[in-house]
Amino acid sequence: MVFSTEFSPLLEEFDKNERLTMAAILKYFENAGSRHSDAAGDSAIKVSETLGVAWVLTDWKVCVSEFPRYGQKIKVETWSEGLTSPFGTSRNYYLYADGALAVEGTSKWVRFDLKAGRPMKVEADLLDRYGPEPGKQVFGGEKLAKISLPEAFEAETKIQLRRSDFDFNNHVHNLNYYDFALEALPAGTHASPESAAKNLRVSYKTALKQGDGAIAKYAPLDQKSVVAIYAANADGTAGALACAVELW
């Protein structure tokens, strides 16, 4: 089942060049998936609260062929590929602007037992409710490449976590890591229409929680901007890797 939903873009979701931002694209993809879950009787908040179970996002890849412009109508199509491992699935996306395909994306999800703190097997009947499309893939079905971190970074930015960064699971919401990565980029990087990053790869490792600090480290690598976001140790040094981001 390909689930289709429309969005009405807001003014703050555009840059000064009247292009929809990558952050807004991620938000639309996430909310399209959430609407699909609601339709499948698998509401994220309800299931988390009542069953102690959640879908945990582990990876994104998004490629923009043309940024949607201010005033265009936005539609997102999304679908599950079915089981891609005993514990998870992949979800794919198309975003259309005025009927033309503008953005493709894919994501990986793991079913997680919040009480036990570990992945759990996905019930076959649960995914059946989503109407999986095993043969319908984006990017030619290629596997997501691992993000390579540089041996040394050029810049380091301390991130002060805000209360608004945390979601209903008391973790930093996954989309906010992209905002942290932007804070770590040198001024002007990917800022103009000519240099705007049209491709994004995100890999989540460890969730940042209440009481944590964060450190974002930046370096260019293989014509990409790479940002690694770490939990901050008590002495201000970088601890566990929370998220890695590539933009190009």
Short mmCIF file of C-alpha atoms in Angstrom, two decimals:
data_model
loop_
_atom_site.label_atom_id
_atom_site.label_comp_id
_atom_site.label_asym_id
_atom_site.label_seq_id
_atom_site.Cartn_x
_atom_site.Cartn_y
_atom_site.Cartn_z
CA MET A 1 0.00 0.00 0.00
CA VAL A 2 1.37 3.36 -1.02
CA PHE A 3 0.04 5.89 1.48
CA SER A 4 -0.49 9.39 0.07
CA THR A 5 -0.97 12.61 2.02
CA GLU A 6 -0.83 16.35 1.31
CA PHE A 7 0.80 19.19 3.25
CA SER A 8 0.30 22.94 3.33
CA PRO A 9 3.78 24.50 3.70
CA LEU A 10 4.25 27.28 6.23
CA LEU A 11 6.21 30.49 5.70
CA GLU A 12 8.96 29.52 8.16
CA GLU A 13 9.68 26.34 6.17
CA PHE A 14 11.23 28.28 3.30
CA ASP A 15 14.63 29.94 2.94
CA LYS A 16 15.27 33.43 1.56
CA ASN A 17 15.36 31.97 -1.96
CA GLU A 18 11.78 30.68 -1.58
CA ARG A 19 12.92 27.04 -1.46
CA LEU A 20 11.51 24.50 0.95
CA THR A 21 14.24 23.64 3.46
CA MET A 22 15.69 20.19 3.98
CA ALA A 23 14.43 20.35 7.58
CA ALA A 24 10.87 20.82 6.30
CA ILE A 25 11.27 17.93 3.86
CA LEU A 26 12.35 15.66 6.71
CA LYS A 27 9.37 16.82 8.76
CA TYR A 28 6.95 16.03 5.93
CA PHE A 29 8.46 12.58 5.46
CA GLU A 30 8.26 11.86 9.17
CA ASN A 31 4.66 13.03 9.43
CA ALA A 32 3.60 11.14 6.31
CA GLY A 33 4.95 7.98 7.96
CA SER A 34 3.14 8.84 11.19
CA ARG A 35 -0.14 9.32 9.33
CA HIS A 36 0.38 5.94 7.66
CA SER A 37 0.95 4.40 11.11
CA ASP A 38 -2.26 5.98 12.40
CA ALA A 39 -4.15 4.51 9.45
CA ALA A 40 -2.65 1.09 10.25
CA GLY A 41 -3.79 1.30 13.88
CA ASP A 42 -0.20 1.71 15.11
CA SER A 43 -0.24 5.25 16.50
CA ALA A 44 3.25 6.20 17.73
CA ILE A 45 2.27 8.00 20.95
CA LYS A 46 -0.56 5.61 21.89
CA VAL A 47 1.51 2.46 21.36
CA SER A 48 4.47 3.95 23.21
CA GLU A 49 2.33 4.84 26.23
CA THR A 50 0.16 1.73 26.41
CA LEU A 51 2.49 -1.04 25.20
CA GLY A 52 5.93 0.41 25.86
CA VAL A 53 6.90 -0.21 22.24
CA ALA A 54 8.19 2.19 19.58
CA TRP A 55 9.58 2.39 16.08
CA VAL A 56 13.13 3.77 16.41
CA LEU A 57 14.62 5.55 13.42
CA THR A 58 18.19 4.49 12.63
CA ASP A 59 18.94 5.97 9.19
CA TRP A 60 17.91 8.52 6.58
CA LYS A 61 18.92 9.16 3.00
CA VAL A 62 17.27 12.01 1.11
CA CYS A 63 18.04 13.28 -2.39
CA VAL A 64 16.49 16.44 -3.82
CA SER A 65 16.21 16.82 -7.59
CA GLU A 66 14.51 20.20 -7.27
CA PHE A 67 13.62 22.07 -4.08
CA PRO A 68 9.88 22.82 -3.94
CA ARG A 69 9.14 26.54 -4.22
CA TYR A 70 6.93 28.81 -2.18
CA GLY A 71 3.30 28.45 -3.27
CA GLN A 72 3.58 24.96 -4.72
CA LYS A 73 1.29 22.14 -3.59
CA ILE A 74 3.09 19.37 -1.71
CA LYS A 75 2.14 15.70 -1.72
CA VAL A 76 4.10 12.84 -0.13
CA GLU A 77 3.80 9.16 -0.95
CA THR A 78 5.27 6.65 1.50
CA TRP A 79 5.33 2.89 1.88
CA SER A 80 6.94 0.11 3.90
CA GLU A 81 9.10 -2.49 2.17
CA GLY A 82 8.05 -5.12 4.70
CA LEU A 83 10.54 -6.93 6.91
CA THR A 84 14.15 -6.08 6.02
CA SER A 85 15.44 -7.76 9.20
CA PRO A 86 13.76 -9.70 12.05
CA PHE A 87 13.66 -6.42 14.01
CA GLY A 88 12.91 -3.79 11.42
CA THR A 89 11.76 -2.39 8.12
CA SER A 90 12.58 0.27 5.57
CA ARG A 91 10.18 3.07 4.68
CA ASN A 92 10.48 4.95 1.39
CA TYR A 93 9.18 8.33 0.23
CA TYR A 94 8.41 10.42 -2.83
CA LEU A 95 7.67 14.13 -2.49
CA TYR A 96 5.84 15.89 -5.31
CA ALA A 97 5.65 19.65 -5.92
CA ASP A 98 2.71 20.62 -8.13
CA GLY A 99 2.59 17.01 -9.30
CA ALA A 100 6.27 16.71 -10.27
CA LEU A 101 8.58 14.38 -8.38
CA ALA A 102 11.01 16.62 -6.48
CA VAL A 103 12.50 14.54 -3.65
CA GLU A 104 13.18 10.84 -2.95
CA GLY A 105 14.00 9.38 0.43
CA THR A 106 14.42 6.21 2.41
CA SER A 107 14.66 5.43 6.10
CA LYS A 108 15.35 2.43 8.33
CA TRP A 109 13.38 1.62 11.46
CA VAL A 110 13.75 -0.87 14.31
CA ARG A 111 10.91 -2.06 16.55
CA PHE A 112 12.05 -1.36 20.10
CA ASP A 113 10.93 -2.60 23.50
CA LEU A 114 11.17 0.56 25.63
CA LYS A 115 10.84 -1.31 28.92
CA ALA A 116 13.55 -3.87 28.16
CA GLY A 117 15.71 -1.34 26.31
CA ARG A 118 16.37 -3.57 23.30
CA PRO A 119 15.10 -4.35 19.79
CA MET A 120 12.22 -6.78 19.48
CA LYS A 121 10.97 -8.95 16.65
CA VAL A 122 8.37 -7.32 14.44
CA GLU A 123 5.03 -9.13 14.41
CA ALA A 124 4.17 -10.20 10.86
CA ASP A 125 0.52 -9.21 11.28
CA LEU A 126 1.59 -5.69 12.30
CA LEU A 127 3.46 -5.06 9.07
CA ASP A 128 0.63 -6.66 7.11
CA ARG A 129 -1.59 -3.82 8.30
CA TYR A 130 0.75 -1.39 6.54
CA GLY A 131 0.31 -3.18 3.21
CA PRO A 132 4.05 -3.57 2.46
CA GLU A 133 5.44 -3.08 -1.04
CA PRO A 134 8.58 -5.32 -1.08
CA GLY A 135 9.45 -4.70 -4.72
CA LYS A 136 8.96 -0.92 -4.70
CA GLN A 137 12.27 0.77 -3.82
CA VAL A 138 14.05 4.08 -4.27
CA PHE A 139 17.67 4.70 -5.31
CA GLY A 140 17.67 1.48 -7.32
CA GLY A 141 17.36 -0.57 -4.15
CA GLU A 142 20.98 0.16 -3.18
CA LYS A 143 21.96 -0.42 0.44
CA LEU A 144 22.67 2.63 2.56
CA ALA A 145 26.40 3.23 2.68
CA LYS A 146 28.04 3.61 6.07
CA ILE A 147 29.03 7.18 6.95
CA SER A 148 32.82 7.45 7.15
CA LEU A 149 34.06 9.84 9.81
CA PRO A 150 37.28 11.81 9.21
CA GLU A 151 40.39 11.10 11.25
CA ALA A 152 40.41 14.72 12.42
CA PHE A 153 37.79 17.48 12.54
CA GLU A 154 38.24 21.15 11.64
CA ALA A 155 35.71 22.70 14.01
CA GLU A 156 33.80 21.90 17.17
CA THR A 157 30.53 23.41 18.39
CA LYS A 158 28.98 22.87 21.80
CA ILE A 159 25.21 22.39 21.64
CA GLN A 160 23.04 23.46 24.56
CA LEU A 161 20.06 21.13 24.60
CA ARG A 162 16.70 22.81 25.16
CA ARG A 163 13.57 21.36 26.71
CA SER A 164 11.88 21.75 23.33
CA ASP A 165 14.44 19.40 21.75
CA PHE A 166 12.92 16.38 23.52
CA ASP A 167 9.96 14.35 22.28
CA PHE A 168 7.36 12.16 23.98
CA ASN A 169 9.97 9.41 24.53
CA ASN A 170 12.17 11.88 26.48
CA HIS A 171 14.89 11.66 23.83
CA VAL A 172 16.14 14.42 21.56
CA HIS A 173 13.77 14.26 18.61
CA ASN A 174 15.46 12.73 15.56
CA LEU A 175 14.89 15.73 13.29
CA ASN A 176 16.70 18.05 15.70
CA TYR A 177 20.04 16.36 15.00
CA TYR A 178 19.92 17.88 11.52
CA ASP A 179 19.55 21.32 13.13
CA PHE A 180 22.56 20.56 15.33
CA ALA A 181 24.57 19.63 12.25
CA LEU A 182 23.72 22.96 10.62
CA GLU A 183 25.03 24.77 13.71
CA ALA A 184 28.39 23.04 13.25
CA LEU A 185 28.86 24.06 9.59
CA PRO A 186 31.16 27.01 8.86
CA ALA A 187 29.31 30.24 8.13
CA GLY A 188 28.08 30.34 4.54
CA THR A 189 28.45 26.60 3.90
CA HIS A 190 25.59 25.36 1.67
CA ALA A 191 23.98 28.79 2.04
CA SER A 192 23.60 29.86 -1.61
CA PRO A 193 21.38 28.30 -4.30
CA GLU A 194 24.53 27.13 -6.08
CA SER A 195 26.04 25.44 -3.03
CA ALA A 196 22.88 24.21 -1.32
CA ALA A 197 23.15 20.61 -0.13
CA LYS A 198 20.65 18.54 -2.11
CA ASN A 199 21.66 15.22 -0.56
CA LEU A 200 21.49 14.12 3.05
CA ARG A 201 22.55 10.98 4.89
CA VAL A 202 21.93 10.56 8.64
CA SER A 203 22.82 7.63 10.89
CA TYR A 204 21.63 7.55 14.51
CA LYS A 205 23.75 5.71 17.08
CA THR A 206 22.84 6.67 20.66
CA ALA A 207 19.93 8.85 21.79
CA LEU A 208 20.67 12.07 23.64
CA LYS A 209 18.59 12.24 26.81
CA GLN A 210 17.59 14.69 29.50
CA GLY A 211 20.66 16.00 31.30
CA ASP A 212 23.03 15.36 28.39
CA GLY A 213 25.09 17.97 26.65
CA ALA A 214 26.16 17.67 23.02
CA ILE A 215 29.21 18.46 20.90
CA ALA A 216 29.05 18.69 17.10
CA LYS A 217 32.30 18.27 15.14
CA TYR A 218 32.68 19.25 11.47
CA ALA A 219 35.08 18.38 8.66
CA PRO A 220 34.94 18.20 4.86
CA LEU A 221 35.52 14.72 3.46
CA ASP A 222 35.30 13.44 -0.12
CA GLN A 223 33.46 16.58 -1.28
CA LYS A 224 30.91 16.18 1.51
CA SER A 225 30.31 18.06 4.74
CA VAL A 226 30.48 15.59 7.62
CA VAL A 227 29.22 16.35 11.13
CA ALA A 228 29.52 13.96 14.06
CA ILE A 229 27.36 14.72 17.09
CA TYR A 230 28.52 13.37 20.42
CA ALA A 231 27.14 13.29 23.94
CA ALA A 232 29.28 15.56 26.10
CA ASN A 233 31.19 14.13 29.06
CA ALA A 234 31.14 15.92 32.40
CA ASP A 235 34.56 17.42 31.65
CA GLY A 236 33.33 18.89 28.35
CA THR A 237 35.00 16.34 26.08
CA ALA A 238 33.16 14.28 23.45
CA GLY A 239 31.73 11.00 24.68
CA ALA A 240 29.53 8.49 22.86
CA LEU A 241 28.67 9.14 19.23
CA ALA A 242 24.98 10.04 19.00
CA CYS A 243 24.57 10.77 15.30
CA ALA A 244 26.56 11.16 12.09
CA VAL A 245 25.42 13.45 9.26
CA GLU A 246 26.62 13.88 5.66
CA LEU A 247 25.55 16.74 3.38
CA TRP A 248 26.56 17.22 -0.25
#
